[in-house]
Amino acid sequence: MDNTELTEPLNFVENIVEEDLRTDKYEGRVHTRFPPEPNGYLHIGHAKSICLNFGIAERYKGLSNLRFDDTNPVAEDVEYVDSIQEDVKWLGFSWDDRLFFASDYYGQLYDYAVQLIKKGKAYVDDSTAEEIAAEKGTPTEPGVESKYRSRTVEENLRLFEEMKAGKYADGEKILRAKIDMASPNMHMRDPIMYRILNAEHHRTGDEWVIYPMYDFAHGICDSIEGITHSLCTLEFEVHRPLYEWFLQELEIYSPQQIEFAPLNLSYTVLSKRKLRKLVEEGHVMGWDDPRMPTVSGMRRRGYTPEAIRNFAKRIGVARRIGLIDLALLEYSVREDLNKKTARVMGVLNPLKLVITNYPEGEEELMEAINNPEDESMGTRKIPFSRELYIEKEDFREEAPRKFFRLKPDGMVRLKNAYIIRCDKFIKDESTGEVTEVHCTYFPESRSGSDTSGLKAKGVLHWVSIKDAVPAEVRLVDRLFKDPTPNEHKEVDFMEFLNEDSMNIITAYVEPSLKTAKVGDRVQFMRKGYFCLDKDSSEEKMVFNRTVTLKDNWAKRGK
Ligand code: ATP
Ligand code: MG
C-alpha cells in the first residue's frame, strides 16, 4: 500500500453531491452535519462519519455543522458533549460557529407539532406502552388503530398543551403522527412524536417535560439548518419515508437523506451500549482506556488523527456492510508513525550484559540518528558503559544456525555502538535461566568510524544500566480475541475479552526520554511504537504500546 491509494475515486455520496451540483439542486450549496447523541464517547465508527461529513464539506467548499441530537435527557450528559467536541477538533475538523443542539429547536419543534395537530396529522394517545406495542402489528400483519385516534383537533391541541404544561406523569400520554397503521413499513404506523419525561435536561433544565423523538426532530433540525445531504448509517433507510413525510406535511425545506454502511471492524465492538458496559463493569480504565475503540482511547494509545483519517479514506464509503480488518487501521497507524517518530532504545525484558574489556567507571556518548526516514529530526547522544541491558530474547544459549542475535562465541553489533563477542554466560542452575552475559567489545568497530573489518549480522538495541530509566510499559493489545465478537448468537461478546489485552511490565529506557511529555510518541527500536500516558508522574514514566512493528495477529486470526 502506498499513498496513491489515498486519492481514491469518488465514493457514491460524492457522486450524488457532484450530480446535485451539476443540476444546481441546492443553488450550488453543499451542507452536511454530524449529529451525535451525547450519550457516550465517540468511537472509530463515528470517526468514519465525521470524516465523511466534514470531508465532503471540505472537498466541495461547503459547510458542515456539529449538531448534538440531545432529545433524551435521561441518557445524556455534558461530559459527553465536551468529549465529543474535543474529539472532532482533534480529528482535525472545524464546525466554526455552527455548533447546534436539537434542544435549541425545542420551541420550533413544538410549534411544528401543533401545526400537524391542526392539520389532523397528529393526535394524543393515552394508551399504555404495552397497548401500543400490541396494536403495532407485525411486518406481515397490519396494526390496529388506537381508540384515541379519532380525537378532535381541539381536544388534541388542549391535551398536547397540557402535556407540555406538566399536567401528566411519564408515560400517561404521547403524541403520535397519524399516518397509516396498515403501512408495510412499521415506522409509518403512527410513530411517536413526543413523550413525557419529567427529567432534568443538561441544557434546558426543567423547562420541558415533553421531549421529541429522534424521527420527528431529526429531519426538522436538518431542514432548519439548511442541510443539503443528510448522511446517516444504513439502519435509517427504513426511516427515510418518515423523514420525508414530516417535512412534506409541514411543507418546509427538505434535505435528502442518504444512507451509507456503518463501519464494522474486526476484533472490536462499536456500540455505545456495549462500550458503556465495558466501562461500567470495570473491564477497562474508562472510555479513554487505550484499548477502547473510542477516539479518546485511540488518542491516549498514541494513534494520530492523520492515521485515522487515512484509514477512513482507505475503507471508503459504500452502501454495503462489510467487515474491515483491524489490521488495516493498525497499518495506517504504523505508516504515519514511521514518518513522525524518533527511534529510541528501550529494553522491555532485560538481560544484563557486561563488557569485560570496557574500563569500569568509564562512559562515552554515542551519536544516534533520530529518524532515518526524516533527517530533519536530527541526532541525539546515548550513554554507553560497561554494564548494559539487552533484550532477553536476543540471547540464546542454544541457537539455530540462522539465529543472528547473540549466542556463545557469536558476534553482534550494538546499535550506534560497537561490535561485541559473547565469551561466557551465567546461568541460575535452579531455574535454568540465563542471568548475565559476558562479552568483549572491539574498540575499532565504533559506529560511524568502524575500521575493524569485522562483520556482524545482528544489530541489537540496548541501554546502559546506570543511565537507564525504569518505566512502566503497558503492552496494549486487542481487547477481543475473536474477529467478530458481536456475531456469535449463543455466546455473549464479553466472553471474547482478551485477558492479555494489557500486560504491564517494567522496561528500561534510554535517558533522553526523561524530557518526554504526555502524548509524545516514539518507536522503541525493534519493539513497536509507544506513547507517554497521562498516568505518568515525576516519579514514573508510563508508556502505552500504540502498535507493534508487525501484525502479530495475522496468523492467529485465520
Ligand atoms: P451506537 O450505535 O454506537 O450507539 P449511534 O448511532 O447511536 O451509535 P449517534 O450518536 O446517534 O450514535 O451517531 C452519530 C452519527 O454517527 C450518526 O449519523 C450515525 O449514523 C453515525 N455512526 C454511528 N455508528 C457508526 C459506525 N459504526 N460507522 C459509521 N457511522 C456511524
Ligand atoms: Mg443513534
Coordinates of C-alpha atoms and ligand atoms in Angstrom, one line a residue:
M1 CA 0.0 0.0 0.0
D2 CA 1.2 3.5 -0.7
N3 CA -0.2 7.0 -0.9
T4 CA -1.6 6.6 -4.4
E5 CA -4.4 4.7 -2.7
L6 CA -5.4 7.7 -0.7
T7 CA -6.5 9.6 -3.8
E8 CA -9.4 7.3 -4.4
P9 CA -12.2 7.7 -7.0
L10 CA -15.3 9.4 -5.8
N11 CA -17.5 7.4 -3.3
F12 CA -21.2 7.1 -4.0
V13 CA -22.1 10.0 -1.8
E14 CA -19.7 12.3 -3.6
N15 CA -21.1 11.2 -6.8
I16 CA -24.6 12.3 -5.7
V17 CA -23.2 15.6 -4.4
E18 CA -21.5 16.2 -7.8
E19 CA -24.6 15.4 -9.7
D20 CA -26.6 17.8 -7.4
L21 CA -24.0 20.5 -8.0
R22 CA -24.3 19.9 -11.7
T23 CA -28.1 20.2 -11.8
D24 CA -27.9 23.1 -9.3
K25 CA -30.3 21.2 -7.0
Y26 CA -29.4 23.3 -3.9
E27 CA -28.2 26.5 -5.7
G28 CA -24.7 25.2 -5.5
R29 CA -24.7 24.7 -1.8
V30 CA -23.2 21.6 0.0
H31 CA -24.1 21.5 3.7
T32 CA -23.7 18.4 5.8
R33 CA -23.8 17.8 9.6
F34 CA -22.5 15.3 12.1
P35 CA -25.3 14.6 14.6
P36 CA -24.1 12.7 17.6
E37 CA -26.3 11.9 20.6
P38 CA -24.3 12.9 23.7
N39 CA -24.8 9.6 25.5
G40 CA -21.3 8.2 25.2
Y41 CA -17.9 8.9 23.7
L42 CA -17.2 8.9 20.0
H43 CA -15.8 5.7 18.5
I44 CA -13.9 4.9 15.3
G45 CA -17.3 4.4 13.5
H46 CA -18.3 7.9 14.4
A47 CA -14.8 9.0 13.1
K48 CA -15.8 7.5 9.7
S49 CA -19.0 9.5 9.7
I50 CA -17.1 12.7 10.8
C51 CA -14.5 12.2 8.0
L52 CA -17.3 11.7 5.5
N53 CA -19.4 14.7 6.6
F54 CA -16.6 17.2 7.2
G55 CA -14.6 15.7 4.3
I56 CA -17.4 16.4 1.8
A57 CA -17.8 19.9 3.1
E58 CA -14.1 20.5 2.7
R59 CA -13.9 18.9 -0.8
Y60 CA -16.8 20.9 -2.2
K61 CA -16.2 24.1 -0.3
G62 CA -19.4 23.7 1.6
L63 CA -20.2 23.7 5.3
S64 CA -20.6 21.1 8.0
N65 CA -22.4 21.6 11.3
L66 CA -21.8 19.8 14.6
R67 CA -25.3 19.2 16.0
F68 CA -26.0 17.4 19.2
D69 CA -29.0 15.2 18.9
D70 CA -29.9 15.7 22.6
T71 CA -33.5 14.6 22.7
N72 CA -33.2 12.1 25.5
P73 CA -32.3 13.8 28.8
V74 CA -32.2 10.5 30.7
A75 CA -29.1 9.1 28.9
E76 CA -27.3 12.3 28.0
D77 CA -24.6 14.4 29.8
V78 CA -22.4 17.4 29.4
E79 CA -19.3 15.1 29.9
Y80 CA -20.2 13.6 26.6
V81 CA -20.9 17.0 24.9
D82 CA -17.4 18.1 25.9
S83 CA -15.6 15.0 24.9
I84 CA -17.3 14.9 21.5
Q85 CA -16.2 18.4 20.7
E86 CA -12.7 17.7 21.8
D87 CA -12.6 14.6 19.6
V88 CA -14.0 16.2 16.4
K89 CA -11.4 19.0 16.8
W90 CA -8.6 16.6 17.5
L91 CA -9.5 14.7 14.3
G92 CA -8.7 17.9 12.5
F93 CA -12.2 19.3 11.6
S94 CA -13.9 22.6 12.4
W95 CA -17.6 23.5 12.6
D96 CA -16.6 27.2 13.0
D97 CA -19.5 28.9 14.6
R98 CA -22.0 26.2 13.6
L99 CA -22.4 24.3 16.9
F100 CA -26.1 23.4 17.4
F101 CA -28.2 21.4 19.7
A102 CA -31.6 19.8 18.9
S103 CA -32.6 21.3 22.2
D104 CA -32.0 24.8 20.6
Y105 CA -35.1 24.0 18.5
Y106 CA -37.5 22.7 21.1
G107 CA -39.7 25.7 20.7
Q108 CA -39.8 25.4 17.0
L109 CA -40.3 21.6 17.1
Y110 CA -43.3 22.2 19.5
D111 CA -44.8 24.7 17.0
Y112 CA -44.4 22.2 14.2
A113 CA -46.1 19.5 16.2
V114 CA -49.0 21.9 16.9
Q115 CA -49.2 22.6 13.2
L116 CA -49.5 18.8 12.4
I117 CA -52.2 18.5 15.1
K118 CA -54.1 21.4 13.4
K119 CA -53.8 19.6 10.1
G120 CA -55.3 16.5 11.6
K121 CA -52.0 14.7 11.2
A122 CA -51.1 14.1 14.8
Y123 CA -53.1 13.0 17.9
V124 CA -52.7 12.5 21.6
D125 CA -52.9 8.9 22.7
D126 CA -53.5 7.7 26.2
S127 CA -52.7 4.1 25.5
T128 CA -50.0 2.4 27.6
A129 CA -46.7 1.3 26.1
E130 CA -48.0 -2.3 26.2
E131 CA -51.2 -1.4 24.3
I132 CA -49.3 0.5 21.7
A133 CA -46.9 -2.4 21.2
A134 CA -49.8 -4.9 21.0
E135 CA -51.6 -2.7 18.4
K136 CA -48.5 -2.2 16.3
G137 CA -49.0 -5.4 14.3
T138 CA -46.1 -7.3 12.7
P139 CA -44.2 -6.8 9.5
T140 CA -46.7 -9.2 7.8
E141 CA -49.9 -8.1 9.7
P142 CA -51.3 -4.6 9.8
G143 CA -51.6 -2.8 13.1
V144 CA -54.8 -1.8 14.8
E145 CA -55.9 1.8 15.1
S146 CA -55.8 3.3 18.6
K147 CA -59.2 4.1 20.1
Y148 CA -57.8 7.7 20.7
R149 CA -57.0 8.2 17.0
S150 CA -60.2 10.0 16.2
R151 CA -59.9 12.7 18.8
T152 CA -60.8 16.1 17.5
V153 CA -58.2 18.7 16.7
E154 CA -59.4 20.9 19.6
E155 CA -59.1 18.1 22.1
N156 CA -55.7 17.1 20.8
L157 CA -54.5 20.7 21.0
R158 CA -55.7 21.0 24.6
L159 CA -54.2 17.7 25.7
F160 CA -50.9 18.4 24.0
E161 CA -50.7 21.8 25.7
E162 CA -51.5 20.1 29.0
M163 CA -48.7 17.6 28.3
K164 CA -46.3 20.4 27.9
A165 CA -47.6 22.2 31.0
G166 CA -46.7 19.2 33.1
K167 CA -50.2 18.0 33.9
Y168 CA -49.4 14.3 33.3
A169 CA -46.9 11.8 34.5
D170 CA -44.3 10.0 32.4
G171 CA -46.0 7.6 30.0
E172 CA -49.5 8.8 30.7
K173 CA -49.9 10.3 27.2
I174 CA -47.9 10.5 24.0
L175 CA -48.3 12.5 20.8
R176 CA -48.4 10.4 17.6
A177 CA -48.3 11.1 13.9
K178 CA -51.5 10.0 12.2
I179 CA -50.2 8.1 9.2
D180 CA -51.2 4.6 8.4
M181 CA -51.5 1.6 10.8
A182 CA -51.6 -0.8 7.8
S183 CA -48.4 0.5 6.2
P184 CA -46.0 -2.2 5.3
N185 CA -43.3 0.0 6.8
M186 CA -43.7 -0.4 10.6
H187 CA -42.1 3.1 11.1
M188 CA -45.1 4.6 9.4
R189 CA -47.6 3.1 11.7
D190 CA -48.5 6.2 13.7
P191 CA -45.0 6.7 15.1
I192 CA -44.5 8.6 18.4
M193 CA -43.5 12.2 18.1
Y194 CA -43.4 13.3 21.7
R195 CA -43.3 11.6 25.1
I196 CA -43.5 12.9 28.6
L197 CA -40.2 12.7 30.6
N198 CA -40.1 14.5 33.9
A199 CA -36.3 14.7 33.7
E200 CA -33.8 17.4 34.0
H201 CA -32.1 18.2 30.7
H202 CA -28.4 19.1 30.6
R203 CA -29.2 22.3 28.7
T204 CA -32.8 23.2 29.1
G205 CA -33.1 22.2 32.7
D206 CA -36.7 21.7 33.8
E207 CA -38.1 24.0 31.1
W208 CA -39.5 21.0 29.2
V209 CA -41.3 17.8 30.3
I210 CA -42.1 16.7 26.8
Y211 CA -39.3 15.6 24.5
P212 CA -39.4 15.0 20.8
M213 CA -38.5 11.6 19.3
Y214 CA -35.5 11.3 17.0
D215 CA -37.5 10.6 13.8
F216 CA -39.6 13.7 14.3
A217 CA -36.8 16.0 15.4
H218 CA -34.0 15.0 13.1
G219 CA -35.4 16.0 9.7
I220 CA -36.8 19.2 11.1
C221 CA -33.4 20.1 12.6
D222 CA -31.8 19.3 9.2
S223 CA -34.4 21.5 7.5
I224 CA -33.9 24.4 9.8
E225 CA -30.2 24.3 9.3
G226 CA -30.5 24.1 5.6
I227 CA -28.7 20.8 5.3
T228 CA -28.4 19.6 1.8
H229 CA -27.2 16.0 2.3
S230 CA -28.2 14.3 5.5
L231 CA -25.9 11.3 5.8
C232 CA -26.7 8.5 8.1
T233 CA -26.0 4.8 8.5
L234 CA -28.0 2.1 6.8
E235 CA -30.3 1.3 9.6
F236 CA -32.1 4.6 8.9
E237 CA -33.0 3.6 5.4
V238 CA -36.4 2.3 6.6
H239 CA -36.9 5.6 8.5
R240 CA -36.5 7.7 5.3
P241 CA -40.2 7.7 4.3
L242 CA -41.0 9.1 7.7
Y243 CA -38.2 11.7 7.5
E244 CA -39.8 12.8 4.2
W245 CA -43.3 12.6 5.4
F246 CA -42.8 15.1 8.3
L247 CA -41.1 17.6 6.0
Q248 CA -43.7 17.2 3.3
E249 CA -46.7 17.6 5.7
L250 CA -45.1 20.6 7.2
E251 CA -44.3 22.0 3.8
I252 CA -40.8 23.0 4.8
Y253 CA -37.4 22.8 3.0
S254 CA -36.4 19.2 2.6
P255 CA -32.8 17.9 2.6
Q256 CA -32.1 14.5 1.2
Q257 CA -31.3 11.6 3.5
I258 CA -28.6 9.3 2.2
E259 CA -27.6 6.1 3.9
F260 CA -24.1 4.5 4.0
A261 CA -22.8 1.3 5.5
P262 CA -21.6 1.7 9.1
L263 CA -18.1 0.8 9.9
N264 CA -17.8 -2.8 11.2
L265 CA -14.3 -3.5 12.5
S266 CA -12.9 -6.9 13.3
Y267 CA -11.9 -7.7 17.0
T268 CA -13.9 -4.7 18.0
V269 CA -17.3 -3.7 19.4
L270 CA -18.7 -0.4 18.3
S271 CA -21.9 0.0 20.0
K272 CA -22.1 2.7 22.7
R273 CA -24.2 0.4 24.8
K274 CA -21.5 -2.3 24.8
L275 CA -18.7 0.1 25.3
R276 CA -20.5 1.6 28.3
K277 CA -20.8 -1.9 29.7
L278 CA -17.1 -2.4 29.5
V279 CA -16.6 0.9 31.3
E280 CA -19.2 0.4 33.9
E281 CA -18.2 -3.1 34.8
G282 CA -14.6 -2.0 35.1
H283 CA -13.1 -4.2 32.4
V284 CA -11.3 -1.1 31.2
M285 CA -10.0 2.0 32.9
G286 CA -12.6 4.3 31.3
W287 CA -13.9 5.5 28.0
D288 CA -10.4 6.6 27.1
D289 CA -8.7 3.4 28.1
P290 CA -6.0 2.8 25.4
R291 CA -7.7 -0.4 24.4
M292 CA -11.0 1.2 23.7
P293 CA -12.0 1.9 20.0
T294 CA -13.1 5.3 21.1
V295 CA -11.4 8.4 19.7
S296 CA -10.2 9.4 23.1
G297 CA -8.9 5.8 23.7
M298 CA -7.0 5.8 20.4
R299 CA -5.6 9.3 21.1
R300 CA -4.3 8.1 24.5
R301 CA -2.9 5.0 22.9
G302 CA -0.9 7.1 20.5
Y303 CA -2.9 6.9 17.3
T304 CA -2.7 10.1 15.2
P305 CA -5.6 12.0 13.7
E306 CA -3.8 11.6 10.3
A307 CA -3.7 7.8 10.7
I308 CA -7.4 7.7 11.4
R309 CA -8.2 10.0 8.5
N310 CA -6.1 7.9 6.2
F311 CA -7.8 4.8 7.4
A312 CA -11.2 6.4 6.7
K313 CA -10.0 7.2 3.1
R314 CA -8.8 3.6 2.7
I315 CA -12.0 2.0 3.8
G316 CA -14.1 4.3 1.6
V317 CA -17.8 4.7 1.8
A318 CA -20.3 2.2 0.3
R319 CA -23.8 1.1 0.6
R320 CA -23.0 -2.5 1.6
I321 CA -21.8 -3.6 5.0
G322 CA -18.5 -5.4 5.2
L323 CA -16.1 -6.3 7.9
I324 CA -13.0 -4.2 7.9
D325 CA -9.8 -5.9 9.2
L326 CA -8.5 -4.1 12.3
A327 CA -5.0 -4.7 10.7
L328 CA -5.8 -2.0 8.2
L329 CA -6.3 0.6 10.9
E330 CA -3.0 -0.6 12.6
Y331 CA -1.3 -0.4 9.2
S332 CA -2.4 3.2 8.8
V333 CA -1.1 4.0 12.3
R334 CA 2.3 2.4 11.6
E335 CA 2.6 4.1 8.3
D336 CA 2.1 7.5 9.9
L337 CA 4.2 6.9 13.0
N338 CA 7.0 5.6 10.9
K339 CA 7.4 9.0 9.3
K340 CA 6.9 11.0 12.5
T341 CA 8.5 9.3 15.5
A342 CA 12.1 9.2 16.8
R343 CA 13.7 5.7 17.1
V344 CA 14.8 5.3 20.7
M345 CA 16.1 2.4 22.7
G346 CA 14.1 0.7 25.4
V347 CA 14.6 -2.8 26.7
L348 CA 11.3 -4.4 27.6
N349 CA 12.6 -7.6 29.1
P350 CA 16.1 -7.0 30.4
L351 CA 19.1 -9.3 30.5
K352 CA 22.4 -8.0 31.9
L353 CA 25.3 -7.8 29.6
V354 CA 28.8 -7.0 30.9
I355 CA 31.6 -5.8 28.5
T356 CA 34.5 -7.2 30.4
N357 CA 37.2 -5.3 28.5
Y358 CA 35.5 -2.0 28.8
P359 CA 37.0 0.1 31.7
E360 CA 35.0 0.2 34.8
G361 CA 33.5 3.7 35.6
E362 CA 34.0 4.9 32.1
E363 CA 31.3 6.2 29.9
E364 CA 31.0 7.7 26.4
L365 CA 28.2 9.3 24.4
M366 CA 27.1 7.6 21.2
E367 CA 25.5 9.6 18.5
A368 CA 22.2 8.3 17.2
I369 CA 20.0 9.4 14.3
N370 CA 16.5 10.2 15.5
N371 CA 14.7 9.1 12.4
P372 CA 16.3 7.6 9.3
E373 CA 13.1 8.5 7.4
D374 CA 13.5 12.1 8.2
E375 CA 16.9 13.7 8.5
S376 CA 15.4 17.0 9.8
M377 CA 14.6 15.2 13.1
G378 CA 18.3 15.3 13.9
T379 CA 20.5 13.3 16.2
R380 CA 21.0 12.7 19.9
K381 CA 23.5 11.2 22.3
I382 CA 23.1 8.0 24.2
P383 CA 25.4 7.0 27.1
F384 CA 27.4 3.7 26.7
S385 CA 29.1 2.0 29.6
R386 CA 30.4 -1.4 30.8
E387 CA 27.1 -2.8 32.0
L388 CA 24.1 -2.8 29.7
Y389 CA 20.7 -4.3 29.4
I390 CA 19.8 -6.2 26.2
E391 CA 16.5 -7.9 25.5
K392 CA 16.3 -11.4 27.0
E393 CA 15.1 -12.9 23.7
D394 CA 18.2 -11.5 22.0
F395 CA 20.4 -14.1 23.6
R396 CA 20.2 -17.9 23.2
E397 CA 22.4 -20.4 24.7
E398 CA 21.5 -22.9 22.1
A399 CA 20.7 -21.2 18.9
P400 CA 19.9 -22.4 15.4
R401 CA 22.4 -21.5 12.7
K402 CA 20.1 -18.7 11.4
F403 CA 19.9 -17.0 14.7
F404 CA 21.8 -13.8 14.1
R405 CA 21.4 -12.3 17.5
L406 CA 23.7 -13.1 20.4
K407 CA 24.9 -16.7 21.2
P408 CA 28.0 -18.2 22.7
D409 CA 31.0 -17.2 20.6
G410 CA 28.7 -15.2 18.3
M411 CA 29.2 -11.5 17.3
V412 CA 26.6 -8.8 17.0
R413 CA 26.6 -5.1 16.7
L414 CA 25.1 -3.0 19.5
K415 CA 23.1 -0.3 17.7
N416 CA 25.0 3.0 17.4
A417 CA 27.9 1.5 19.4
Y418 CA 30.3 -1.4 19.0
I419 CA 30.6 -5.0 17.7
I420 CA 30.8 -7.4 20.6
R421 CA 31.5 -11.1 21.0
C422 CA 29.9 -13.3 23.6
D423 CA 32.5 -15.1 25.7
K424 CA 30.5 -16.5 28.5
F425 CA 27.2 -16.6 30.2
I426 CA 26.0 -17.1 33.7
K427 CA 23.0 -19.3 34.5
D428 CA 20.9 -19.8 37.5
E429 CA 21.1 -23.6 37.8
S430 CA 17.9 -23.8 39.9
T431 CA 15.8 -22.1 37.2
G432 CA 17.9 -22.7 34.1
E433 CA 17.6 -19.0 33.4
V434 CA 20.5 -17.1 31.9
T435 CA 21.1 -14.1 34.2
E436 CA 24.2 -12.5 32.7
V437 CA 26.1 -12.5 29.5
H438 CA 29.8 -11.5 29.3
C439 CA 31.2 -10.1 26.2
T440 CA 34.3 -8.3 24.8
Y441 CA 34.0 -5.3 22.6
F442 CA 36.1 -4.2 19.6
P443 CA 37.1 -0.6 20.1
E444 CA 37.9 -0.1 16.4
S445 CA 34.3 -1.1 15.5
R446 CA 32.7 2.0 16.8
S447 CA 29.7 3.0 14.7
G448 CA 30.5 5.8 12.3
S449 CA 34.2 5.2 12.4
D450 CA 34.5 1.4 12.1
T451 CA 37.9 0.3 10.9
S452 CA 37.7 -3.2 12.4
G453 CA 36.9 -5.1 9.2
L454 CA 34.6 -7.3 11.4
K455 CA 31.2 -8.4 10.3
A456 CA 28.1 -8.9 12.5
K457 CA 24.8 -9.7 11.0
G458 CA 22.6 -8.9 14.0
V459 CA 22.1 -5.5 15.4
L460 CA 20.7 -5.3 19.0
H461 CA 19.2 -2.4 20.9
W462 CA 20.5 -1.8 24.5
V463 CA 20.6 0.6 27.3
S464 CA 23.3 1.5 29.8
I465 CA 22.2 0.2 33.2
K466 CA 23.4 3.1 35.3
D467 CA 21.8 5.6 33.0
A468 CA 18.6 3.8 32.0
V469 CA 15.3 4.9 33.4
P470 CA 12.8 2.3 34.6
A471 CA 9.3 2.9 33.0
E472 CA 6.0 1.2 33.3
V473 CA 5.1 -0.2 29.9
R474 CA 1.5 -1.3 29.1
L475 CA 1.6 -3.8 26.3
V476 CA -1.7 -2.7 24.9
D477 CA -3.2 -5.3 22.6
R478 CA -6.6 -6.1 21.0
L479 CA -9.4 -6.0 23.5
F480 CA -11.2 -9.0 22.0
K481 CA -9.6 -12.2 20.8
D482 CA -12.3 -13.1 18.4
P483 CA -12.5 -11.5 14.9
T484 CA -16.3 -11.0 15.3
P485 CA -17.2 -10.8 19.0
N486 CA -20.7 -9.5 18.1
E487 CA -21.7 -12.3 15.8
H488 CA -22.0 -15.3 18.0
K489 CA -25.6 -15.9 18.6
E490 CA -25.2 -18.2 21.5
V491 CA -22.2 -16.5 23.2
D492 CA -22.1 -13.0 24.7
F493 CA -19.5 -10.7 23.3
M494 CA -18.0 -10.4 26.8
E495 CA -16.9 -14.0 26.6
F496 CA -14.3 -13.0 24.0
L497 CA -12.5 -10.4 26.0
N498 CA -8.7 -10.9 25.6
E499 CA -7.2 -11.4 29.0
D500 CA -3.8 -10.4 27.6
S501 CA -5.0 -7.1 26.3
M502 CA -2.8 -5.1 28.6
N503 CA 0.1 -6.8 30.3
I504 CA 2.1 -4.4 32.4
I505 CA 5.9 -4.7 32.6
T506 CA 8.8 -2.6 33.8
A507 CA 11.1 -1.6 31.0
Y508 CA 14.4 0.3 30.9
V509 CA 14.5 3.2 28.5
E510 CA 17.3 5.5 27.4
P511 CA 17.7 8.7 29.5
S512 CA 16.8 11.0 26.6
L513 CA 13.1 10.1 27.3
K514 CA 13.2 11.9 30.6
T515 CA 12.1 15.0 28.9
A516 CA 9.2 13.4 27.0
K517 CA 5.7 14.9 27.5
V518 CA 2.4 13.2 27.9
G519 CA 1.2 12.2 24.4
D520 CA 4.7 12.1 22.9
R521 CA 5.1 9.1 20.6
V522 CA 8.3 7.2 20.0
Q523 CA 9.4 4.0 18.3
F524 CA 11.3 1.6 20.7
M525 CA 13.6 0.1 18.1
R526 CA 12.6 -3.4 17.1
K527 CA 9.7 -3.3 19.6
G528 CA 6.9 -1.1 18.4
Y529 CA 5.5 2.4 18.8
F530 CA 4.8 3.7 22.2
C531 CA 3.1 6.8 23.7
L532 CA 3.7 8.5 27.0
D533 CA 0.5 8.1 29.1
K534 CA -1.3 10.7 31.2
D535 CA -0.7 8.4 34.3
S536 CA 3.0 9.4 34.1
S537 CA 4.3 11.4 37.0
E538 CA 7.6 12.9 38.2
E539 CA 8.5 9.6 39.7
K540 CA 7.3 7.3 37.0
M541 CA 7.0 7.2 33.2
V542 CA 4.1 5.2 31.8
F543 CA 4.1 4.2 28.2
N544 CA 1.3 2.6 26.2
R545 CA 2.2 0.4 23.3
T546 CA 0.5 2.1 20.4
V547 CA 1.1 -0.7 17.9
T548 CA 3.6 -3.4 17.3
L549 CA 6.0 -3.1 14.3
K550 CA 4.4 -6.1 12.6
D551 CA 0.9 -7.6 12.6
N552 CA 1.2 -10.3 15.2
W553 CA -2.4 -11.4 14.7
A554 CA -2.3 -12.2 11.0
K555 CA -1.6 -15.9 11.7
R556 CA -3.8 -16.2 14.7
G557 CA -6.9 -14.8 13.0
K558 CA -7.1 -17.5 10.4
Ligands
ATP1 P1 -24.0 3.4 18.5 O1 -24.8 2.6 17.6 O2 -22.6 3.1 18.6 O3 -24.6 3.5 19.9 P2 -25.2 5.7 17.5 O4 -25.5 5.5 16.0 O5 -26.4 5.5 18.4 O6 -24.0 4.8 17.9 P3 -25.1 8.5 17.3 O7 -24.5 9.4 18.3 O8 -26.5 8.5 17.0 O9 -24.6 7.1 17.8 O10 -24.2 8.6 16.0 C1 -23.9 9.8 15.4 C2 -23.6 9.6 13.9 O11 -22.6 8.6 13.7 C3 -24.8 9.0 13.2 O12 -25.0 9.7 12.0 C4 -24.5 7.6 13.0 O13 -25.2 7.1 11.8 C5 -23.0 7.6 12.8 N1 -22.4 6.3 13.2 C6 -22.7 5.6 14.3 N2 -22.0 4.4 14.3 C7 -21.4 4.4 13.1 C8 -20.5 3.4 12.5 N3 -20.2 2.3 13.1 N4 -20.0 3.7 11.3 C9 -20.3 4.9 10.7 N5 -21.1 5.8 11.2 C10 -21.6 5.6 12.4
MG2 MG -28.1 6.7 17.0

